[in-house]
PDB file of C-alpha atoms in Angstrom:
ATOM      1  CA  UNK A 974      21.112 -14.886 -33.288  1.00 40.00           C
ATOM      2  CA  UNK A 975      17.306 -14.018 -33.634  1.00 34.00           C
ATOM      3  CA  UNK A 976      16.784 -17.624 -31.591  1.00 38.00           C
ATOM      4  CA  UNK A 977      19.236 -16.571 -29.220  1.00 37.00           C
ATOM      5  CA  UNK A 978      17.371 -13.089 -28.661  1.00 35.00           C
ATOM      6  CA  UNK A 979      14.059 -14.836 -28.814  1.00 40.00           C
ATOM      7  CA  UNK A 980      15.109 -17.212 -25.995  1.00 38.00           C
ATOM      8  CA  UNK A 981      16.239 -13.898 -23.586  1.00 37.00           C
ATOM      9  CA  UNK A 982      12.911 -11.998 -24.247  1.00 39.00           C
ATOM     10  CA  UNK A 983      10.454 -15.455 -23.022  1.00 39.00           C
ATOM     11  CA  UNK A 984      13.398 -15.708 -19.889  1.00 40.00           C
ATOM     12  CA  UNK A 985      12.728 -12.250 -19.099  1.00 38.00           C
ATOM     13  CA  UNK A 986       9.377 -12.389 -19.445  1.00 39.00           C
ATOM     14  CA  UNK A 987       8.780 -14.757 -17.178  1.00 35.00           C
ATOM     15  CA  UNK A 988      11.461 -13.950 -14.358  1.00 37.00           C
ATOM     16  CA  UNK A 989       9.395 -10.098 -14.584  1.00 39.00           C
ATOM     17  CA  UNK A 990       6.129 -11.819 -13.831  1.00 40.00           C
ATOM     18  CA  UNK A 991       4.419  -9.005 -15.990  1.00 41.00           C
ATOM     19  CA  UNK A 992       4.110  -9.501 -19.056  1.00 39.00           C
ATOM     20  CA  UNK A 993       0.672  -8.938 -20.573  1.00 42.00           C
ATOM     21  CA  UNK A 994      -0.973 -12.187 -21.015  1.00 44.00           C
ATOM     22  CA  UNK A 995       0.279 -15.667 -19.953  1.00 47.00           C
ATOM     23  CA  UNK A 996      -1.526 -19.316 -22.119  1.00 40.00           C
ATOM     24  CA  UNK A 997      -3.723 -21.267 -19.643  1.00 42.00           C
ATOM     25  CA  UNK A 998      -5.079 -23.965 -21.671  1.00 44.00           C
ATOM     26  CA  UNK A 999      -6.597 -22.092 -24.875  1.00 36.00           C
ATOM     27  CA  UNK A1000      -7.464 -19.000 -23.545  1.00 52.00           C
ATOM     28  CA  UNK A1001      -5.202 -16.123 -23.010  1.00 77.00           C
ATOM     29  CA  UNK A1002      -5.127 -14.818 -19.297  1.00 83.00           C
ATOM     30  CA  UNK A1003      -4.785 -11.023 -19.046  1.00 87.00           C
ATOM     31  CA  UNK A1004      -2.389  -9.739 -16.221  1.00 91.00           C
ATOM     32  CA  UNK A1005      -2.197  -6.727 -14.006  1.00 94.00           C
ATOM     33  CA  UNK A1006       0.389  -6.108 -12.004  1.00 95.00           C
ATOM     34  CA  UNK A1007      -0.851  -3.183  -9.261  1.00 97.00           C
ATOM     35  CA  UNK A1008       1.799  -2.320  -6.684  1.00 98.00           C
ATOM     36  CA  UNK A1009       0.254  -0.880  -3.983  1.00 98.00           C
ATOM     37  CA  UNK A1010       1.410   0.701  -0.412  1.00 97.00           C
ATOM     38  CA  UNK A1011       1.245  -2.323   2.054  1.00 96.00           C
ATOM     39  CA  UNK A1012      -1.673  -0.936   4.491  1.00 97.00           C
ATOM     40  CA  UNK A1013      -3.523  -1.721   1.530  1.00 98.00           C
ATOM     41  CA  UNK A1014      -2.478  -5.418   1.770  1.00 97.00           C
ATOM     42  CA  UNK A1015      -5.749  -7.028   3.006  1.00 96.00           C
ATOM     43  CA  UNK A1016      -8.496  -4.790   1.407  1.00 98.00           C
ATOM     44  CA  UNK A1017      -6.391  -5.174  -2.266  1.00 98.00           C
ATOM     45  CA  UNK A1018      -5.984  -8.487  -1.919  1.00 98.00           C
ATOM     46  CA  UNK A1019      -9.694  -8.678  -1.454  1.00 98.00           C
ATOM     47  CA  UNK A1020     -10.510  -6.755  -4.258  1.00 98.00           C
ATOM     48  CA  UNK A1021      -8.612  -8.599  -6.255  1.00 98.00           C
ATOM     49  CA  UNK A1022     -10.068 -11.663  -6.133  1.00 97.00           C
ATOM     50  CA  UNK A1023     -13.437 -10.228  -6.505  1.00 97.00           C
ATOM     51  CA  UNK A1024     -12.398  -8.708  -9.664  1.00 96.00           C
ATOM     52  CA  UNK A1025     -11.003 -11.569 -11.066  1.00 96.00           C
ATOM     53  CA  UNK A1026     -14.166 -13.398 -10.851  1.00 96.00           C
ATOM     54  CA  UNK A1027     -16.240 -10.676 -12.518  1.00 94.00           C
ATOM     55  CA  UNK A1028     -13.311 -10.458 -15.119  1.00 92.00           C
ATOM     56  CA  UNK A1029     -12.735 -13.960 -16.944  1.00 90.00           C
ATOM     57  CA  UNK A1030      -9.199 -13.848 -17.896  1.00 89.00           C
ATOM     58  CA  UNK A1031      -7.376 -11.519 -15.846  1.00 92.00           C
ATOM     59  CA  UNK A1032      -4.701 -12.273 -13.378  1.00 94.00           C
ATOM     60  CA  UNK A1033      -4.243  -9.389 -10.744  1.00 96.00           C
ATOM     61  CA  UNK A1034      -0.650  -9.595  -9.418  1.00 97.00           C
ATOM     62  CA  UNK A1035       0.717  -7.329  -6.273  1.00 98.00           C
ATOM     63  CA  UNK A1036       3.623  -5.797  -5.127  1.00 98.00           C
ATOM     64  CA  UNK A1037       2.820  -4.672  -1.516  1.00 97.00           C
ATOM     65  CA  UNK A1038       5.557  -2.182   0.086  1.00 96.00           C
ATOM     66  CA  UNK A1039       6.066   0.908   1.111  1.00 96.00           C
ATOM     67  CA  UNK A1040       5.086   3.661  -1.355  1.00 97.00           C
ATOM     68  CA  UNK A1041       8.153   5.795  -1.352  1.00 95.00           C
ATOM     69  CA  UNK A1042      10.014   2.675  -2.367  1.00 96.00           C
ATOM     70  CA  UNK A1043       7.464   1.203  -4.610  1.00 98.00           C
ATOM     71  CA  UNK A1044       7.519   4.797  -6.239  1.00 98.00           C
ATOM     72  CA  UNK A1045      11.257   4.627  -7.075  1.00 97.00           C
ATOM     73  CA  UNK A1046      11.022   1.326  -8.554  1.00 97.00           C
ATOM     74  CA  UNK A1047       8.347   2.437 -10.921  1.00 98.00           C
ATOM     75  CA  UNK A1048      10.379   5.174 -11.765  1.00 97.00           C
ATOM     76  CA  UNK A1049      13.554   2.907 -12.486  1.00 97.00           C
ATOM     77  CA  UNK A1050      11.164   0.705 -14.891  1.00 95.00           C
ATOM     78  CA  UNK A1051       9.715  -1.790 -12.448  1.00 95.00           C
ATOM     79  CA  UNK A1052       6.548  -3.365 -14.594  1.00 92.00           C
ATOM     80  CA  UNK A1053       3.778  -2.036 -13.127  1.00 95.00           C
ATOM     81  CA  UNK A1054       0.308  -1.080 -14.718  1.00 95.00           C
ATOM     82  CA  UNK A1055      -1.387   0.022 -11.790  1.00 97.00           C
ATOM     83  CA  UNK A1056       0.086   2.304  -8.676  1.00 98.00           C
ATOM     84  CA  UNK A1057      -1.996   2.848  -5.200  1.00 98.00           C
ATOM     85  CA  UNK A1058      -0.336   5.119  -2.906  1.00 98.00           C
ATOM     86  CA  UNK A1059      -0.367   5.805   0.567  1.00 97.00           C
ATOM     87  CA  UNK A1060       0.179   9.259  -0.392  1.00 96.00           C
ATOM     88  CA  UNK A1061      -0.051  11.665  -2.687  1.00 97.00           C
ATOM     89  CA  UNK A1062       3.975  12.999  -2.752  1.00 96.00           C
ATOM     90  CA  UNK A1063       4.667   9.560  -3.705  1.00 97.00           C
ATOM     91  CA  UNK A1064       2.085   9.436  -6.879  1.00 98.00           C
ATOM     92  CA  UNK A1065       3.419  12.747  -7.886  1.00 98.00           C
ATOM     93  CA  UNK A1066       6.768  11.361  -7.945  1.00 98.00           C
ATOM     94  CA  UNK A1067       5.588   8.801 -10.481  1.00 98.00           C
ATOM     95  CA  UNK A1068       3.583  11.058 -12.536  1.00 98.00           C
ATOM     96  CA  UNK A1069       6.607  13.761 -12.515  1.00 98.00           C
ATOM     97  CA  UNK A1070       8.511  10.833 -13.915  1.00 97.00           C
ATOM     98  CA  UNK A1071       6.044  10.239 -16.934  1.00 97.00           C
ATOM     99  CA  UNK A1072       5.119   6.830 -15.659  1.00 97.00           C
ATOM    100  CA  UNK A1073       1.702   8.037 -14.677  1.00 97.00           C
ATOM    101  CA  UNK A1074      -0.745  10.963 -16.583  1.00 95.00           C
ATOM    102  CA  UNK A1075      -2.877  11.823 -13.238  1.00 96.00           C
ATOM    103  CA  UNK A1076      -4.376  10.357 -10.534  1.00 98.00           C
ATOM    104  CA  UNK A1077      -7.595   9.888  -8.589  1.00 98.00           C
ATOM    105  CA  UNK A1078      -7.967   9.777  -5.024  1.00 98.00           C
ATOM    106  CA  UNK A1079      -9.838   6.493  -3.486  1.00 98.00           C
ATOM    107  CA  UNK A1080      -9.868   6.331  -0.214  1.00 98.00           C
ATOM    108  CA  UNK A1081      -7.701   7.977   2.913  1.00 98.00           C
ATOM    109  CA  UNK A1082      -6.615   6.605   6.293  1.00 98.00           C
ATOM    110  CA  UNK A1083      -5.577   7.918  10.338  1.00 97.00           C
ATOM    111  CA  UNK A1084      -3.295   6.889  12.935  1.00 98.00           C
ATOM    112  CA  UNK A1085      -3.556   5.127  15.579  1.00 98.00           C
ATOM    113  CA  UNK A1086      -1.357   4.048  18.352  1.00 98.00           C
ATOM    114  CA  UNK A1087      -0.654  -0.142  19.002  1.00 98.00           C
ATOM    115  CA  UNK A1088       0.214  -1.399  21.584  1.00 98.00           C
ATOM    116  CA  UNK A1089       0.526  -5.077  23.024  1.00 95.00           C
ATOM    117  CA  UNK A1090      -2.714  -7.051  23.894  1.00 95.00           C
ATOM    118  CA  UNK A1091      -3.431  -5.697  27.650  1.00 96.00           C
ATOM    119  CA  UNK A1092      -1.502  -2.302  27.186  1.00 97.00           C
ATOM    120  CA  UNK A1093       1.294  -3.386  29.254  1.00 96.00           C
ATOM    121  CA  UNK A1094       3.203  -0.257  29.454  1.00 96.00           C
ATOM    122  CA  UNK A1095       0.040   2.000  29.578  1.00 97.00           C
ATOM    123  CA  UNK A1096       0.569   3.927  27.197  1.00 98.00           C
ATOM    124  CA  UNK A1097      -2.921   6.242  26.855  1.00 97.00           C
ATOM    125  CA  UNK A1098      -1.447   9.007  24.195  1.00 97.00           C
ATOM    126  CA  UNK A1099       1.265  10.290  22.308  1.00 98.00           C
ATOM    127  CA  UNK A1100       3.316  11.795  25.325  1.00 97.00           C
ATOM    128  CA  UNK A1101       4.207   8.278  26.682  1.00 98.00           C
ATOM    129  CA  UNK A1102       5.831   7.744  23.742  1.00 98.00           C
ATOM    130  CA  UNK A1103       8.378  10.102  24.585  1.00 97.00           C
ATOM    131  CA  UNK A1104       8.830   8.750  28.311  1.00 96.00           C
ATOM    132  CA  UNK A1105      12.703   7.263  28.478  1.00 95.00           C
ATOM    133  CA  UNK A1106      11.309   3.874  29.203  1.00 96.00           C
ATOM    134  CA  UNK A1107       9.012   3.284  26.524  1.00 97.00           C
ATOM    135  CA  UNK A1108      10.442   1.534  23.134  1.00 97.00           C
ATOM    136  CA  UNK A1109       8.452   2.734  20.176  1.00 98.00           C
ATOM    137  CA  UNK A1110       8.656   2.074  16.527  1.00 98.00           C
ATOM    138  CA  UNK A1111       7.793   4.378  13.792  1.00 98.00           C
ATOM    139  CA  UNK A1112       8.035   3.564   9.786  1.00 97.00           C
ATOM    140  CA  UNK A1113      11.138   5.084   8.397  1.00 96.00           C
ATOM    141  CA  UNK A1114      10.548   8.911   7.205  1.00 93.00           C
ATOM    142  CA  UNK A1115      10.283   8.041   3.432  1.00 92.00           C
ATOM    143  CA  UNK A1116       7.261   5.845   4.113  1.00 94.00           C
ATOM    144  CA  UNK A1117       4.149   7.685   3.910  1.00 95.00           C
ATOM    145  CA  UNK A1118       3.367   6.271   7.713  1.00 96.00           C
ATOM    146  CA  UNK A1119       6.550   7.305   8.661  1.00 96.00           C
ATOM    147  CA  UNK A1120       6.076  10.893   7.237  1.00 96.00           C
ATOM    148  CA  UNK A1121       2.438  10.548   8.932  1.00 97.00           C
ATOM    149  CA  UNK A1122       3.651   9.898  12.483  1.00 97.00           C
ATOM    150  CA  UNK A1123       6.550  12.721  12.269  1.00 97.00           C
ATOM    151  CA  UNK A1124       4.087  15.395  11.230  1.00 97.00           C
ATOM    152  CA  UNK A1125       1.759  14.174  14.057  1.00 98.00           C
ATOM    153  CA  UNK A1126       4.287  14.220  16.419  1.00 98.00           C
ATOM    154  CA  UNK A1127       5.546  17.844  15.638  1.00 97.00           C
ATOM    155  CA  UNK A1128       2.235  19.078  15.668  1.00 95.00           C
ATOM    156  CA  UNK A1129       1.772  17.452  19.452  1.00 96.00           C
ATOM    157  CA  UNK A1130       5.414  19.147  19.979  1.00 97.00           C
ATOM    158  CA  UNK A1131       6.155  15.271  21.488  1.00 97.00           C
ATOM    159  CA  UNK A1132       9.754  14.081  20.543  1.00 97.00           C
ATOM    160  CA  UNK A1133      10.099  10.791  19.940  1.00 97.00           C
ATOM    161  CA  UNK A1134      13.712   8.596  19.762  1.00 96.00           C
ATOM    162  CA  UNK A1135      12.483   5.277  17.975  1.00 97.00           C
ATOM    163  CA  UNK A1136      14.018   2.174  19.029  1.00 96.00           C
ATOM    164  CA  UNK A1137      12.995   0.918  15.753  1.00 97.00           C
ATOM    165  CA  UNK A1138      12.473   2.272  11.891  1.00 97.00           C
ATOM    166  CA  UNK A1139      11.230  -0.098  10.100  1.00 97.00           C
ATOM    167  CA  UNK A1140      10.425   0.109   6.024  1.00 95.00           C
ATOM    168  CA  UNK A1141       6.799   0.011   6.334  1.00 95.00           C
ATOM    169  CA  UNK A1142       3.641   0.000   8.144  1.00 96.00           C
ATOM    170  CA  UNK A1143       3.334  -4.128   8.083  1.00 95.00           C
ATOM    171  CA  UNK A1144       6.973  -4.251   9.264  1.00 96.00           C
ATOM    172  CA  UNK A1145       6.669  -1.897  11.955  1.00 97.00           C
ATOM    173  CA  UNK A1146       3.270  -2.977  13.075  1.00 97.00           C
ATOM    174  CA  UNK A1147       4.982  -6.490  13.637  1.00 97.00           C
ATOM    175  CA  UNK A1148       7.560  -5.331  15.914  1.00 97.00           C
ATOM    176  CA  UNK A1149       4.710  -4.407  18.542  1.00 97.00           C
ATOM    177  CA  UNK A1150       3.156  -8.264  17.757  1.00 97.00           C
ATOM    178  CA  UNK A1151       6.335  -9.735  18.116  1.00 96.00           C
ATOM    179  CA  UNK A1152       6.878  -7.779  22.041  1.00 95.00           C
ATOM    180  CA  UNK A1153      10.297  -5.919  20.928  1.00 96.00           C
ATOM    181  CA  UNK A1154       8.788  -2.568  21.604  1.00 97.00           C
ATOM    182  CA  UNK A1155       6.366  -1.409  23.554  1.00 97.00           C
ATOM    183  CA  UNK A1156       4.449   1.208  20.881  1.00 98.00           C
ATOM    184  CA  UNK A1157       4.038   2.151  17.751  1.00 98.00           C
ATOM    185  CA  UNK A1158       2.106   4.770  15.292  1.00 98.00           C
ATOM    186  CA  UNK A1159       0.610   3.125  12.307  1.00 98.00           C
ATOM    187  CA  UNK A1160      -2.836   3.496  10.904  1.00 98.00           C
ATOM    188  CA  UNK A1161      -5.785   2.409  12.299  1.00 97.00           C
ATOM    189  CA  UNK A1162      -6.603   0.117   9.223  1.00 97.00           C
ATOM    190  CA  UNK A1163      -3.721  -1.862  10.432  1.00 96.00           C
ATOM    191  CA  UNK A1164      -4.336  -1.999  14.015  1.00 97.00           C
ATOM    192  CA  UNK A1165      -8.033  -3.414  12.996  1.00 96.00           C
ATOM    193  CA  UNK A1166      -6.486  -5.736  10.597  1.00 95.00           C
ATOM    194  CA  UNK A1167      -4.402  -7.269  13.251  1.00 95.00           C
ATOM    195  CA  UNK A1168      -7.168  -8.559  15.313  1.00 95.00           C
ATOM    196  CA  UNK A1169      -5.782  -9.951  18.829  1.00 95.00           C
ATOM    197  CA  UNK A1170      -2.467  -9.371  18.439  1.00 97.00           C
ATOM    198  CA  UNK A1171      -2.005  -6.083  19.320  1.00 97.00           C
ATOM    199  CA  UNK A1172      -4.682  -3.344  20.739  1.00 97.00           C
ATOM    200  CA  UNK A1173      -5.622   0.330  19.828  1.00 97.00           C
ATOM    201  CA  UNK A1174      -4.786   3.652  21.868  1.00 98.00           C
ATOM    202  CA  UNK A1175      -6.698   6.122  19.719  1.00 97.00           C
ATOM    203  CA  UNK A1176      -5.057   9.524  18.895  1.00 97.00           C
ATOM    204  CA  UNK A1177      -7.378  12.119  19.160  1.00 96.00           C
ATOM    205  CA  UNK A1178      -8.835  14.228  16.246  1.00 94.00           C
ATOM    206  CA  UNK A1179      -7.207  17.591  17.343  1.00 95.00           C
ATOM    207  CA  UNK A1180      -4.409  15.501  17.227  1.00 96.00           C
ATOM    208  CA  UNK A1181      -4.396  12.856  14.362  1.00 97.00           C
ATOM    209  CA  UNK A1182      -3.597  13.808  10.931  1.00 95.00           C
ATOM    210  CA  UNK A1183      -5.599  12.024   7.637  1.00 95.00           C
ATOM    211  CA  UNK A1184      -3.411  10.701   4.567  1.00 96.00           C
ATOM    212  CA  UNK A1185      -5.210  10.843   1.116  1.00 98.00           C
ATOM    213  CA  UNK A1186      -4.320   7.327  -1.328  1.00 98.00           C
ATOM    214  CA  UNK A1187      -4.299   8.217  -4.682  1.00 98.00           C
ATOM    215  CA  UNK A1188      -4.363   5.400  -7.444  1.00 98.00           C
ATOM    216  CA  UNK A1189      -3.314   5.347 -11.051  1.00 97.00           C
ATOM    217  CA  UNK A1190      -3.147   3.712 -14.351  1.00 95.00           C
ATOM    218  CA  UNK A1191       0.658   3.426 -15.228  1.00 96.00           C
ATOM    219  CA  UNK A1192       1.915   4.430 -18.700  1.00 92.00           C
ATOM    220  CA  UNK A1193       2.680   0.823 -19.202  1.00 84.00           C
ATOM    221  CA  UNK A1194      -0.373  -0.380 -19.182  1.00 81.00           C
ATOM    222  CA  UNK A1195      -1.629   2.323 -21.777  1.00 66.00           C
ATOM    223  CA  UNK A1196       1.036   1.345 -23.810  1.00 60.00           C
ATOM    224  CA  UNK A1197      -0.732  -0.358 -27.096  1.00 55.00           C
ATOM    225  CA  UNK A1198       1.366  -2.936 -27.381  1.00 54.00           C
ATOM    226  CA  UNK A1199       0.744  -5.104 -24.591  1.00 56.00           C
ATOM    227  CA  UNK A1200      -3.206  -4.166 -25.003  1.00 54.00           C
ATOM    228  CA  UNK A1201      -3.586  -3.840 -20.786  1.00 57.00           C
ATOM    229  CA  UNK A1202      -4.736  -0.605 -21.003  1.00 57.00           C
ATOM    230  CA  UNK A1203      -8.755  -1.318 -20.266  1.00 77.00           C
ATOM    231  CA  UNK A1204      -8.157  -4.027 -17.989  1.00 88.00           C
ATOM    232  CA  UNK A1205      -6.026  -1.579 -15.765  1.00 92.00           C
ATOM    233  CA  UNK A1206      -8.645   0.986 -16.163  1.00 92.00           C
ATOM    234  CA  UNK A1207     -11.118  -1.578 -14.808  1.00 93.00           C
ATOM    235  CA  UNK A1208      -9.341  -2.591 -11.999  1.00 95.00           C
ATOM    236  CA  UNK A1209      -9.207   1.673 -10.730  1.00 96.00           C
ATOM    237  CA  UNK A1210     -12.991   1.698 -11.833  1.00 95.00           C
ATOM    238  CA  UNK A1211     -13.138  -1.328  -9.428  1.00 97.00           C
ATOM    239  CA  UNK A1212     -11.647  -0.035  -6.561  1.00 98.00           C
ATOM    240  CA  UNK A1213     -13.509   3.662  -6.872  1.00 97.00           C
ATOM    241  CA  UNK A1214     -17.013   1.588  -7.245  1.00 97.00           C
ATOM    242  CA  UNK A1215     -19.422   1.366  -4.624  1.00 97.00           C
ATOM    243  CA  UNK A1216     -18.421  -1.806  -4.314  1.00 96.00           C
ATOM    244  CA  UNK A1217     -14.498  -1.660  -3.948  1.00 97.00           C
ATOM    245  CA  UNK A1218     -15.507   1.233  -1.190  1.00 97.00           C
ATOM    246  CA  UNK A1219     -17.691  -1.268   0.707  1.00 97.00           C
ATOM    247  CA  UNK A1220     -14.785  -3.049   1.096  1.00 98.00           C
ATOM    248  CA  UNK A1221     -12.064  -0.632   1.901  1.00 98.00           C
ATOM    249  CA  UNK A1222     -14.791   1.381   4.575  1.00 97.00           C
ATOM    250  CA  UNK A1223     -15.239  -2.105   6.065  1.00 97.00           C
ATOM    251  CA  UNK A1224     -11.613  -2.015   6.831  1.00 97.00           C
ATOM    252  CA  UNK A1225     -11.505   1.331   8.784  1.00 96.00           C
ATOM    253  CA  UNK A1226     -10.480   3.603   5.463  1.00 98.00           C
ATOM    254  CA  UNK A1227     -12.409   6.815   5.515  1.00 95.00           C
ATOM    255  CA  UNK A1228     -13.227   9.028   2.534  1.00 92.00           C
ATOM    256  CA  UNK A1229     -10.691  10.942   1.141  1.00 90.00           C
TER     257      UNK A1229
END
């Protein structure tokens, strides 16, 4: 029986992904598992392999999605050590859960509209979006760009009846790349990310609304047993340094 139980822990530790520390020859890797909102995708993935290379031994793993749903799974016992959200409701969920003990914010990010390369439908602010013959996107309301671009949008008193609502910034930024709407609001990080592929219509700053992302250690990770709590703490200290801001502020993210 104790074989048999034995055997079902090392399955499940390796379908998870996230268990503390996997063999690589005779050294014991350390590994992190951050899940982070996906307009963090680039800049994370960035900083990741930076601070692997100043950290011999430690993996850094990511979940990219969209925070409200990333939030839920940490609640329901996902194993994460690290969470970076898009938002601060969604880190509040976590920590109201007693997955997280607080928070610090990082960095913050606007809106922007995107468009197709050559602004085929001239769009030139958030009123167009509203015209009948205009297909726009926006995230779905539980993603923190989706909350973003509602709040926006009632503020501007502009109603908007998406032809698409897709789960997350990434996702909904790729349904202006791939031509099946016309529009979309994401945030500006993402429009720069994109290069070519789709083009900017700036929203203006009486206009545009600023989201805060808040990072945190997870209570797994300061759980003794799987010893992951200073490496976690190390990858936050990472991301807040000068250095981890360099990169983000290359990106487009402002200050919080």
């Amino acid at each position: 029986m104790k074989r048999l139980v034995g055997t079902i822990a090392a399955t499940a530790c390796l379908v998870l992904a996230a268990c503390s520390s996997d063999k690589s020859g005779d050294a014991a890797i350390k590994t992190i598992t951050v899940y982070a909102a996906s307009s963090l995708t680039g800049t994370f993935t960035e900083l990741g392999k930076d601070f692997e290379a100043a950290n011999s031994g430690t993996k850094v793993i990511f979940q990219f999605g969209s925070s409200g749903d990333l939030a839920t799974q940490i609640t329901q016992g996902a194993p994460a050590d690290v969470f970076a959200s898009a938002a601060p409701k969604n880190m509040q969920t976590v920590i109201a859960a007693g997955d997280a003990s607080s928070s610090v914010n990082f960095t913050a990010n606007k809106a922007e509209i995107a468009v197709a390369p050559g602004n085929p439908a001239k769009i030139s602010g958030l009123a167009d979006l509203a015209k009948p013959d205009v297909k726009t996107a926006l995230c779905v309301a539980t993603a923190p760009c989706g909350a973003l671009a509602a709040a926006i949008l009632d503020e501007a008193a502009v109603t908007v009846s998406p032809t698409a609502t897709p789960a997350d910034v990434k996702s909904t930024l790729a349904v202006v790349e791939s031509g099946d709407v016309d529009a979309a609001i994401v945030y500006v990080t993402d429009v720069a990310a994109a290069g070519d592929k789709v083009q900017g219509v700036a929203i203006p700053d009486a206009q545009n609304q600023v989201t805060t992302y808040p990072i945190a250690v997870l209570t797994q990770a300061s759980d003794p047993s799987n010893n992951l709590s200073g490496r976690a703490e190390d990858f936050v200290d990472y991301v807040t340094s000068s250095a981890g801001q360099d990169v983000l502020t290359k990106a487009g993210f402002v200050k919080p």
